[in-house]
């Protein structure tokens, strides 16, 4: 996979990252322009370096006293600290996981388990009020969440373990509105989980506002003997693109996914006041690693890479964001210029809503221009029609776009282009030209 990043000043190259697959010269016919960075990102060279060093020098078990084991333990400690700095949190509140799916499932599992232990028959005696005898834990989310949140919640409903409210997002803003989330709270509500930004539209959710209002609500609930409502956000799409501060967000849980910010395919979970203010119940049982919250011998090289990727974000996030927004804005300008504003529908622009700096979701309107058909005709552009985990759904429109009020015929033609640290305006020109030729072929004009 080659990206067409021309030679640039070395200082800029270090700041905004390297293209996937290297930067060897290719003929125009061989060049590929990768614009699917919301799906995954390549490893930064510095990440590869620290992972390689860890494989070679820190191969020991981190629980062992000899040098190779102690090196591994030191790397894990340093990486935990790097993740905490990236988030504005505390190292002791970071738990390493296999990735975002495990982190999200761990949060949901913990919320349900905590409710069952504190509100069920074994709950604390003398409570002034309870959610009701036999009440199931209730969880609130929204209709545009990633499958790693939606599917475990649907499973809990099917198994009659919990009740779930899927709050529709606003068709005006594309957001899960705070008023709608708070209106869905019940006496048995134990968790609200709202993604920090949507992976398809790039719309940033009002997580901080929801957290603030839940905090005020919780003060009244606790006084009445009702369970505390914990707040979780999946920050997979935001880390590395916009600054994230857990104190500003006010969340109890935050999901971290390494391969979304040029790190390896592992993740972590931030838990505010882990085990003291916020409960976490393990889903696995074993050797006691990660303070028993996530046992299993630590994957030192991957953790080393995750720490380095976090360090790069802390140092360069503003530069990353500015670069990606400049290229994304240029992309949207070129699309409208080449196809005309009547033929292009920008699905990710919602009045008053903030969005990720790198994400452009759009449709080229026309009866033969379904997104998957257009991509199949492209010879340079590498992109997707939406969430990569739904890439096998053919011409079916994205449920996320439909939830946001995008008309059916428009949603069916949607493409998601997400730019990265090394994407250039020259890449945009190549991609837009490729799209124009693909559309011409489909419309029989080539």
Short mmCIF file of C-alpha atoms in Angstrom, two decimals:
data_model
loop_
_atom_site.label_atom_id
_atom_site.label_comp_id
_atom_site.label_asym_id
_atom_site.label_seq_id
_atom_site.Cartn_x
_atom_site.Cartn_y
_atom_site.Cartn_z
CA UNK A 1 0.00 0.00 0.00
CA UNK A 2 1.67 3.23 -1.13
CA UNK A 3 0.69 6.80 -0.43
CA UNK A 4 1.76 9.60 -2.70
CA UNK A 5 3.48 11.83 -0.19
CA UNK A 6 6.13 13.87 -2.02
CA UNK A 7 9.42 14.72 -0.37
CA UNK A 8 9.09 17.45 2.23
CA UNK A 9 11.21 19.17 4.83
CA UNK A 10 12.37 16.56 7.35
CA UNK A 11 11.04 18.55 10.29
CA UNK A 12 7.54 18.50 8.80
CA UNK A 13 7.87 14.80 8.03
CA UNK A 14 8.70 14.04 11.66
CA UNK A 15 5.82 16.18 12.87
CA UNK A 16 2.99 14.83 10.76
CA UNK A 17 4.09 11.22 10.37
CA UNK A 18 4.92 8.79 7.61
CA UNK A 19 2.63 7.45 4.89
CA UNK A 20 1.51 3.83 5.09
CA UNK A 21 3.82 1.50 3.21
CA UNK A 22 6.75 3.91 2.92
CA UNK A 23 7.38 6.63 0.38
CA UNK A 24 9.19 5.00 -2.54
CA UNK A 25 8.64 6.67 -5.89
CA UNK A 26 5.90 5.07 -7.96
CA UNK A 27 4.61 5.69 -11.44
CA UNK A 28 1.20 7.40 -11.58
CA UNK A 29 -0.52 4.13 -12.46
CA UNK A 30 0.99 2.35 -9.43
CA UNK A 31 0.33 5.07 -6.88
CA UNK A 32 -2.27 4.51 -4.21
CA UNK A 33 -3.75 7.22 -2.03
CA UNK A 34 -4.81 5.87 1.34
CA UNK A 35 -7.73 7.77 2.91
CA UNK A 36 -9.08 5.29 5.44
CA UNK A 37 -7.26 6.45 8.57
CA UNK A 38 -10.44 6.14 10.67
CA UNK A 39 -10.27 2.40 10.01
CA UNK A 40 -6.62 2.01 10.97
CA UNK A 41 -3.30 3.83 10.82
CA UNK A 42 0.22 2.64 10.00
CA UNK A 43 2.78 2.37 12.78
CA UNK A 44 4.97 5.42 13.19
CA UNK A 45 8.67 4.60 12.61
CA UNK A 46 9.45 5.58 16.22
CA UNK A 47 6.76 3.18 17.42
CA UNK A 48 8.29 0.36 15.39
CA UNK A 49 11.70 1.20 16.83
CA UNK A 50 10.66 0.97 20.49
CA UNK A 51 8.67 -2.20 19.83
CA UNK A 52 11.69 -3.79 18.17
CA UNK A 53 13.95 -2.78 21.05
CA UNK A 54 11.49 -4.26 23.54
CA UNK A 55 11.38 -7.54 21.64
CA UNK A 56 15.16 -7.72 21.67
CA UNK A 57 16.03 -6.40 25.13
CA UNK A 58 12.91 -6.65 27.31
CA UNK A 59 11.76 -10.17 26.46
CA UNK A 60 11.54 -11.26 30.10
CA UNK A 61 8.40 -11.75 32.12
CA UNK A 62 7.62 -8.38 33.78
CA UNK A 63 6.96 -10.20 37.06
CA UNK A 64 10.48 -11.70 37.11
CA UNK A 65 13.39 -10.20 39.13
CA UNK A 66 16.17 -10.58 36.56
CA UNK A 67 17.27 -7.84 34.17
CA UNK A 68 15.15 -8.69 31.12
CA UNK A 69 12.05 -8.91 33.31
CA UNK A 70 12.79 -5.64 35.11
CA UNK A 71 13.34 -3.90 31.75
CA UNK A 72 9.93 -5.12 30.68
CA UNK A 73 8.37 -3.86 33.92
CA UNK A 74 10.02 -0.46 33.50
CA UNK A 75 8.72 -0.19 29.93
CA UNK A 76 5.18 -0.99 31.06
CA UNK A 77 5.39 1.61 33.83
CA UNK A 78 6.71 4.27 31.42
CA UNK A 79 3.99 3.49 28.87
CA UNK A 80 1.28 3.75 31.51
CA UNK A 81 2.64 7.17 32.43
CA UNK A 82 2.71 8.25 28.78
CA UNK A 83 -0.94 7.30 28.30
CA UNK A 84 -1.90 9.18 31.45
CA UNK A 85 -0.11 12.32 30.23
CA UNK A 86 -1.91 12.10 26.89
CA UNK A 87 -5.26 12.05 28.72
CA UNK A 88 -4.49 14.39 31.61
CA UNK A 89 -5.14 11.53 34.02
CA UNK A 90 -3.21 9.43 36.56
CA UNK A 91 -1.05 6.40 35.67
CA UNK A 92 -2.73 4.24 38.31
CA UNK A 93 -6.05 4.74 36.50
CA UNK A 94 -4.82 3.08 33.27
CA UNK A 95 -5.42 -0.62 32.56
CA UNK A 96 -3.94 -2.23 29.43
CA UNK A 97 -6.29 -4.35 27.30
CA UNK A 98 -6.23 -6.14 23.97
CA UNK A 99 -8.05 -3.26 22.27
CA UNK A 100 -11.17 -1.15 22.09
CA UNK A 101 -13.62 -4.05 21.93
CA UNK A 102 -12.31 -5.55 25.16
CA UNK A 103 -12.25 -2.14 26.87
CA UNK A 104 -15.84 -1.40 25.91
CA UNK A 105 -17.04 -4.85 26.97
CA UNK A 106 -15.16 -4.52 30.26
CA UNK A 107 -16.97 -1.27 31.07
CA UNK A 108 -20.39 -2.71 30.29
CA UNK A 109 -19.66 -5.89 32.24
CA UNK A 110 -18.47 -3.87 35.23
CA UNK A 111 -21.51 -1.59 35.28
CA UNK A 112 -23.89 -4.55 35.23
CA UNK A 113 -21.91 -6.48 37.84
CA UNK A 114 -21.72 -3.48 40.16
CA UNK A 115 -25.47 -2.93 39.93
CA UNK A 116 -26.16 -6.57 40.66
CA UNK A 117 -23.90 -6.61 43.70
CA UNK A 118 -25.04 -3.31 45.19
CA UNK A 119 -28.73 -3.21 44.24
CA UNK A 120 -29.70 -6.88 44.26
CA UNK A 121 -30.49 -9.16 47.21
CA UNK A 122 -26.89 -8.73 48.42
CA UNK A 123 -27.08 -4.95 48.36
CA UNK A 124 -26.33 -2.78 51.36
CA UNK A 125 -29.07 -2.84 54.03
CA UNK A 126 -30.90 0.26 55.15
CA UNK A 127 -31.13 1.94 51.76
CA UNK A 128 -33.66 4.77 51.69
CA UNK A 129 -34.87 3.81 48.25
CA UNK A 130 -34.07 1.16 45.65
CA UNK A 131 -34.72 0.83 41.92
CA UNK A 132 -37.35 -1.78 42.70
CA UNK A 133 -37.17 -5.42 43.66
CA UNK A 134 -35.88 -7.53 40.80
CA UNK A 135 -35.09 -4.51 38.63
CA UNK A 136 -32.56 -5.12 35.93
CA UNK A 137 -29.65 -2.75 35.39
CA UNK A 138 -30.47 -0.11 32.79
CA UNK A 139 -27.91 1.32 30.34
CA UNK A 140 -28.27 4.31 28.04
CA UNK A 141 -26.44 4.69 24.73
CA UNK A 142 -27.18 6.21 21.33
CA UNK A 143 -28.09 4.87 17.92
CA UNK A 144 -24.72 5.55 16.24
CA UNK A 145 -22.39 3.67 18.57
CA UNK A 146 -19.71 1.28 17.36
CA UNK A 147 -20.62 -2.41 17.28
CA UNK A 148 -18.30 -3.09 20.22
CA UNK A 149 -20.80 -1.17 22.34
CA UNK A 150 -24.04 -1.87 20.51
CA UNK A 151 -23.70 -5.64 20.18
CA UNK A 152 -22.82 -6.48 23.81
CA UNK A 153 -25.74 -4.31 24.90
CA UNK A 154 -28.10 -6.08 22.52
CA UNK A 155 -26.79 -9.40 23.85
CA UNK A 156 -27.59 -8.36 27.42
CA UNK A 157 -31.13 -7.50 26.36
CA UNK A 158 -31.56 -10.85 24.58
CA UNK A 159 -30.31 -12.69 27.66
CA UNK A 160 -32.67 -10.60 29.84
CA UNK A 161 -29.72 -9.49 31.96
CA UNK A 162 -30.15 -5.76 31.41
CA UNK A 163 -32.38 -3.16 29.80
CA UNK A 164 -31.00 -0.70 27.27
CA UNK A 165 -32.27 2.56 25.82
CA UNK A 166 -30.85 3.51 22.41
CA UNK A 167 -31.38 7.26 22.25
CA UNK A 168 -31.72 8.61 18.68
CA UNK A 169 -29.23 11.23 17.62
CA UNK A 170 -30.52 14.61 16.48
CA UNK A 171 -31.09 14.86 12.74
CA UNK A 172 -30.14 18.53 13.06
CA UNK A 173 -26.79 18.17 14.83
CA UNK A 174 -25.92 14.50 14.34
CA UNK A 175 -25.27 14.40 18.10
CA UNK A 176 -26.70 12.53 21.03
CA UNK A 177 -28.23 15.51 22.78
CA UNK A 178 -27.74 15.88 26.54
CA UNK A 179 -31.45 16.59 27.11
CA UNK A 180 -32.42 13.34 25.42
CA UNK A 181 -29.83 11.32 27.36
CA UNK A 182 -30.91 12.74 30.73
CA UNK A 183 -34.58 12.21 29.88
CA UNK A 184 -33.90 8.49 29.43
CA UNK A 185 -32.48 8.01 32.96
CA UNK A 186 -34.47 5.62 35.19
CA UNK A 187 -34.10 4.63 38.84
CA UNK A 188 -32.25 1.50 37.65
CA UNK A 189 -29.89 3.32 35.28
CA UNK A 190 -26.26 2.44 36.03
CA UNK A 191 -24.30 3.50 32.92
CA UNK A 192 -24.37 6.01 30.09
CA UNK A 193 -22.01 5.17 27.22
CA UNK A 194 -21.65 7.72 24.42
CA UNK A 195 -18.78 7.75 21.93
CA UNK A 196 -16.60 10.85 21.92
CA UNK A 197 -16.83 11.19 18.13
CA UNK A 198 -18.56 9.13 15.49
CA UNK A 199 -16.32 7.07 13.21
CA UNK A 200 -18.44 7.67 10.09
CA UNK A 201 -19.58 11.29 10.31
CA UNK A 202 -16.80 12.61 12.54
CA UNK A 203 -19.38 14.44 14.67
CA UNK A 204 -18.08 15.14 18.19
CA UNK A 205 -20.57 14.30 20.92
CA UNK A 206 -21.33 16.62 23.89
CA UNK A 207 -19.77 14.19 26.38
CA UNK A 208 -18.58 16.90 28.77
CA UNK A 209 -22.07 18.40 29.05
CA UNK A 210 -23.64 14.98 29.62
CA UNK A 211 -21.05 14.18 32.31
CA UNK A 212 -21.63 17.47 34.13
CA UNK A 213 -25.36 16.97 34.21
CA UNK A 214 -25.01 13.36 35.36
CA UNK A 215 -22.73 14.48 38.17
CA UNK A 216 -25.42 16.86 39.45
CA UNK A 217 -28.06 14.15 39.05
CA UNK A 218 -25.92 11.61 40.91
CA UNK A 219 -25.74 13.83 43.98
CA UNK A 220 -29.52 13.64 44.26
CA UNK A 221 -29.64 9.92 43.40
CA UNK A 222 -27.10 8.89 46.01
CA UNK A 223 -28.99 10.87 48.65
CA UNK A 224 -32.10 8.89 47.72
CA UNK A 225 -30.39 5.51 47.76
CA UNK A 226 -30.39 5.12 44.00
CA UNK A 227 -27.37 3.74 42.13
CA UNK A 228 -24.77 6.11 40.76
CA UNK A 229 -24.87 6.51 36.96
CA UNK A 230 -21.37 6.05 35.57
CA UNK A 231 -20.26 7.79 32.36
CA UNK A 232 -18.21 6.04 29.67
CA UNK A 233 -16.91 7.35 26.37
CA UNK A 234 -15.20 5.46 23.58
CA UNK A 235 -12.47 7.90 22.48
CA UNK A 236 -11.08 5.68 19.71
CA UNK A 237 -11.61 8.20 16.92
CA UNK A 238 -10.52 11.34 18.78
CA UNK A 239 -7.14 10.44 20.28
CA UNK A 240 -4.38 11.75 18.02
CA UNK A 241 -6.76 14.08 16.17
CA UNK A 242 -7.94 16.43 18.91
CA UNK A 243 -6.72 17.01 22.44
CA UNK A 244 -8.46 14.82 25.03
CA UNK A 245 -8.54 15.69 28.73
CA UNK A 246 -10.39 13.36 31.09
CA UNK A 247 -10.82 16.13 33.66
CA UNK A 248 -12.58 18.36 31.14
CA UNK A 249 -14.70 15.45 29.92
CA UNK A 250 -15.59 14.41 33.46
CA UNK A 251 -15.98 10.74 32.48
CA UNK A 252 -15.57 7.69 34.71
CA UNK A 253 -14.36 5.41 31.90
CA UNK A 254 -12.57 6.19 28.62
CA UNK A 255 -11.59 3.69 25.92
CA UNK A 256 -8.18 3.96 24.22
CA UNK A 257 -7.41 2.22 20.89
CA UNK A 258 -3.78 2.21 19.78
CA UNK A 259 -4.14 1.49 16.08
CA UNK A 260 -6.23 4.62 15.58
CA UNK A 261 -3.31 6.91 16.50
CA UNK A 262 -0.38 5.22 14.74
CA UNK A 263 0.21 2.70 17.51
CA UNK A 264 -0.09 -1.10 17.70
CA UNK A 265 -3.32 -3.07 17.85
CA UNK A 266 -3.80 -3.11 21.58
CA UNK A 267 -5.67 -0.70 23.80
CA UNK A 268 -6.25 0.52 27.31
CA UNK A 269 -9.00 1.69 29.58
CA UNK A 270 -8.98 4.79 31.76
CA UNK A 271 -10.96 4.33 34.99
CA UNK A 272 -11.31 7.36 37.27
CA UNK A 273 -10.14 6.39 40.77
CA UNK A 274 -9.78 2.77 39.70
CA UNK A 275 -11.25 0.44 42.30
CA UNK A 276 -11.97 3.29 44.73
CA UNK A 277 -14.22 5.87 43.06
CA UNK A 278 -15.12 3.75 40.05
CA UNK A 279 -15.56 -0.03 40.14
CA UNK A 280 -13.99 -2.39 37.63
CA UNK A 281 -14.80 -6.09 37.60
CA UNK A 282 -12.46 -8.42 35.70
CA UNK A 283 -13.81 -10.60 32.93
CA UNK A 284 -10.70 -12.81 33.02
CA UNK A 285 -9.01 -14.60 35.91
CA UNK A 286 -5.40 -15.66 35.98
CA UNK A 287 -2.02 -14.56 37.26
CA UNK A 288 -3.01 -11.25 38.80
CA UNK A 289 -1.41 -8.87 36.29
CA UNK A 290 -2.78 -5.32 35.98
CA UNK A 291 -3.72 -5.47 39.69
CA UNK A 292 -6.05 -8.39 38.90
CA UNK A 293 -8.28 -6.18 36.75
CA UNK A 294 -6.91 -7.63 33.50
CA UNK A 295 -4.74 -10.70 34.16
CA UNK A 296 -2.42 -12.29 31.62
CA UNK A 297 1.30 -11.87 31.03
CA UNK A 298 1.74 -8.38 29.63
CA UNK A 299 2.52 -7.94 25.94
CA UNK A 300 5.57 -5.76 26.54
CA UNK A 301 6.46 -4.86 22.91
CA UNK A 302 2.89 -3.80 22.12
CA UNK A 303 2.63 -1.81 25.34
CA UNK A 304 5.95 -0.12 24.53
CA UNK A 305 4.58 0.89 21.12
CA UNK A 306 1.34 2.17 22.63
CA UNK A 307 3.30 4.31 25.06
CA UNK A 308 5.45 5.80 22.31
CA UNK A 309 2.39 6.52 20.16
CA UNK A 310 0.82 8.32 23.13
CA UNK A 311 4.01 10.30 23.68
CA UNK A 312 3.96 11.48 20.06
CA UNK A 313 0.34 12.59 20.42
CA UNK A 314 1.14 14.56 23.57
CA UNK A 315 4.01 16.33 21.81
CA UNK A 316 2.38 16.97 18.42
CA UNK A 317 -1.42 16.85 18.68
CA UNK A 318 -2.01 20.49 17.72
CA UNK A 319 0.20 20.10 14.64
CA UNK A 320 -1.53 16.87 13.66
CA UNK A 321 -4.96 18.47 14.01
CA UNK A 322 -4.07 21.60 12.03
CA UNK A 323 -2.52 19.60 9.19
CA UNK A 324 -5.43 17.16 8.88
CA UNK A 325 -8.05 19.89 8.97
CA UNK A 326 -6.27 21.84 6.25
CA UNK A 327 -6.15 18.78 3.99
CA UNK A 328 -9.74 17.73 4.79
CA UNK A 329 -11.08 21.22 4.05
CA UNK A 330 -9.16 21.23 0.77
CA UNK A 331 -10.67 17.84 -0.05
CA UNK A 332 -14.20 19.14 0.40
CA UNK A 333 -13.41 22.21 -1.69
CA UNK A 334 -12.06 20.05 -4.51
CA UNK A 335 -15.06 17.71 -4.43
CA UNK A 336 -17.50 20.59 -4.75
CA UNK A 337 -15.39 22.22 -7.47
CA UNK A 338 -15.07 19.05 -9.58
CA UNK A 339 -18.58 17.63 -9.20
CA UNK A 340 -20.62 20.75 -8.44
CA UNK A 341 -22.49 21.48 -5.24
CA UNK A 342 -25.71 20.00 -6.59
CA UNK A 343 -24.09 16.62 -7.22
CA UNK A 344 -22.10 16.44 -3.96
CA UNK A 345 -23.86 16.01 -0.63
CA UNK A 346 -21.58 16.47 2.39
CA UNK A 347 -23.10 14.08 4.93
CA UNK A 348 -20.85 15.05 7.82
CA UNK A 349 -21.67 18.75 8.02
CA UNK A 350 -24.21 19.50 10.74
CA UNK A 351 -24.99 23.07 11.84
CA UNK A 352 -23.50 23.87 15.23
CA UNK A 353 -21.79 20.50 15.68
CA UNK A 354 -18.04 20.08 15.97
CA UNK A 355 -16.42 17.29 14.00
CA UNK A 356 -13.12 15.52 13.68
CA UNK A 357 -10.53 17.44 11.65
CA UNK A 358 -9.82 14.56 9.27
CA UNK A 359 -13.22 13.11 8.34
CA UNK A 360 -15.25 13.76 5.19
CA UNK A 361 -18.39 11.73 4.59
CA UNK A 362 -20.07 12.57 1.29
CA UNK A 363 -22.29 11.20 -1.44
CA UNK A 364 -22.00 11.69 -5.20
CA UNK A 365 -25.61 11.79 -6.25
CA UNK A 366 -26.80 9.62 -9.11
CA UNK A 367 -28.70 6.34 -9.62
CA UNK A 368 -25.63 4.26 -10.53
CA UNK A 369 -23.29 5.79 -7.98
CA UNK A 370 -23.64 3.65 -4.87
CA UNK A 371 -20.56 4.08 -2.72
CA UNK A 372 -19.29 0.52 -3.08
CA UNK A 373 -19.64 0.69 -6.89
CA UNK A 374 -17.70 3.94 -7.06
CA UNK A 375 -14.87 2.56 -4.93
CA UNK A 376 -14.73 -0.59 -7.05
CA UNK A 377 -14.03 1.62 -10.07
CA UNK A 378 -11.31 3.62 -8.34
CA UNK A 379 -7.73 2.82 -9.33
CA UNK A 380 -5.85 5.12 -6.96
CA UNK A 381 -8.05 5.84 -3.96
CA UNK A 382 -8.16 3.44 -0.99
CA UNK A 383 -11.16 4.30 1.20
CA UNK A 384 -14.40 2.84 2.57
CA UNK A 385 -18.14 3.39 2.44
CA UNK A 386 -18.36 3.74 6.22
CA UNK A 387 -17.31 1.69 9.22
CA UNK A 388 -14.78 -0.91 8.06
CA UNK A 389 -16.53 -3.58 10.15
CA UNK A 390 -19.56 -3.13 7.86
CA UNK A 391 -17.59 -3.36 4.61
CA UNK A 392 -19.39 -6.57 3.60
CA UNK A 393 -22.87 -5.04 3.57
CA UNK A 394 -22.89 -4.28 -0.14
CA UNK A 395 -25.15 -1.44 -1.23
CA UNK A 396 -27.07 -1.24 2.06
CA UNK A 397 -26.98 2.32 3.40
CA UNK A 398 -25.21 3.06 6.64
CA UNK A 399 -27.53 2.88 9.67
CA UNK A 400 -25.47 5.71 11.18
CA UNK A 401 -26.26 8.06 8.30
CA UNK A 402 -29.92 7.07 8.32
CA UNK A 403 -30.03 7.75 12.07
CA UNK A 404 -28.59 11.21 11.38
CA UNK A 405 -31.42 11.98 8.96
CA UNK A 406 -29.51 11.50 5.69
CA UNK A 407 -32.06 10.45 3.01
CA UNK A 408 -31.98 6.80 1.92
CA UNK A 409 -30.90 7.45 -1.67
CA UNK A 410 -28.13 9.77 -0.49
CA UNK A 411 -26.91 7.43 2.27
CA UNK A 412 -26.66 4.56 -0.22
CA UNK A 413 -24.07 6.53 -2.20
CA UNK A 414 -21.98 7.52 0.79
CA UNK A 415 -18.19 7.37 0.92
CA UNK A 416 -16.04 8.07 3.96
CA UNK A 417 -12.64 9.61 3.31
CA UNK A 418 -10.44 10.13 6.36
CA UNK A 419 -7.07 11.76 5.95
CA UNK A 420 -3.96 11.26 8.07
CA UNK A 421 -0.80 12.92 9.28
CA UNK A 422 1.03 12.44 5.98
CA UNK A 423 -1.86 13.10 3.55
CA UNK A 424 -1.09 16.02 1.24
CA UNK A 425 -3.05 18.31 -1.05
CA UNK A 426 -1.40 16.49 -3.94
CA UNK A 427 -2.94 13.26 -2.62
CA UNK A 428 -6.32 14.99 -2.58
CA UNK A 429 -5.94 16.06 -6.21
CA UNK A 430 -5.14 12.48 -7.23
CA UNK A 431 -8.03 11.04 -5.23
CA UNK A 432 -10.60 13.50 -6.55
CA UNK A 433 -9.45 12.93 -10.13
CA UNK A 434 -9.73 9.18 -9.56
CA UNK A 435 -13.27 9.60 -8.23
CA UNK A 436 -14.21 11.75 -11.21
CA UNK A 437 -12.98 9.11 -13.64
CA UNK A 438 -14.74 6.34 -11.70
CA UNK A 439 -18.03 8.22 -11.83
CA UNK A 440 -17.60 8.88 -15.55
CA UNK A 441 -17.09 5.17 -16.18
CA UNK A 442 -20.19 4.26 -14.17
CA UNK A 443 -22.28 6.83 -15.97
CA UNK A 444 -21.04 5.57 -19.32
CA UNK A 445 -19.17 8.74 -20.20
CA UNK A 446 -15.65 7.36 -20.23
#
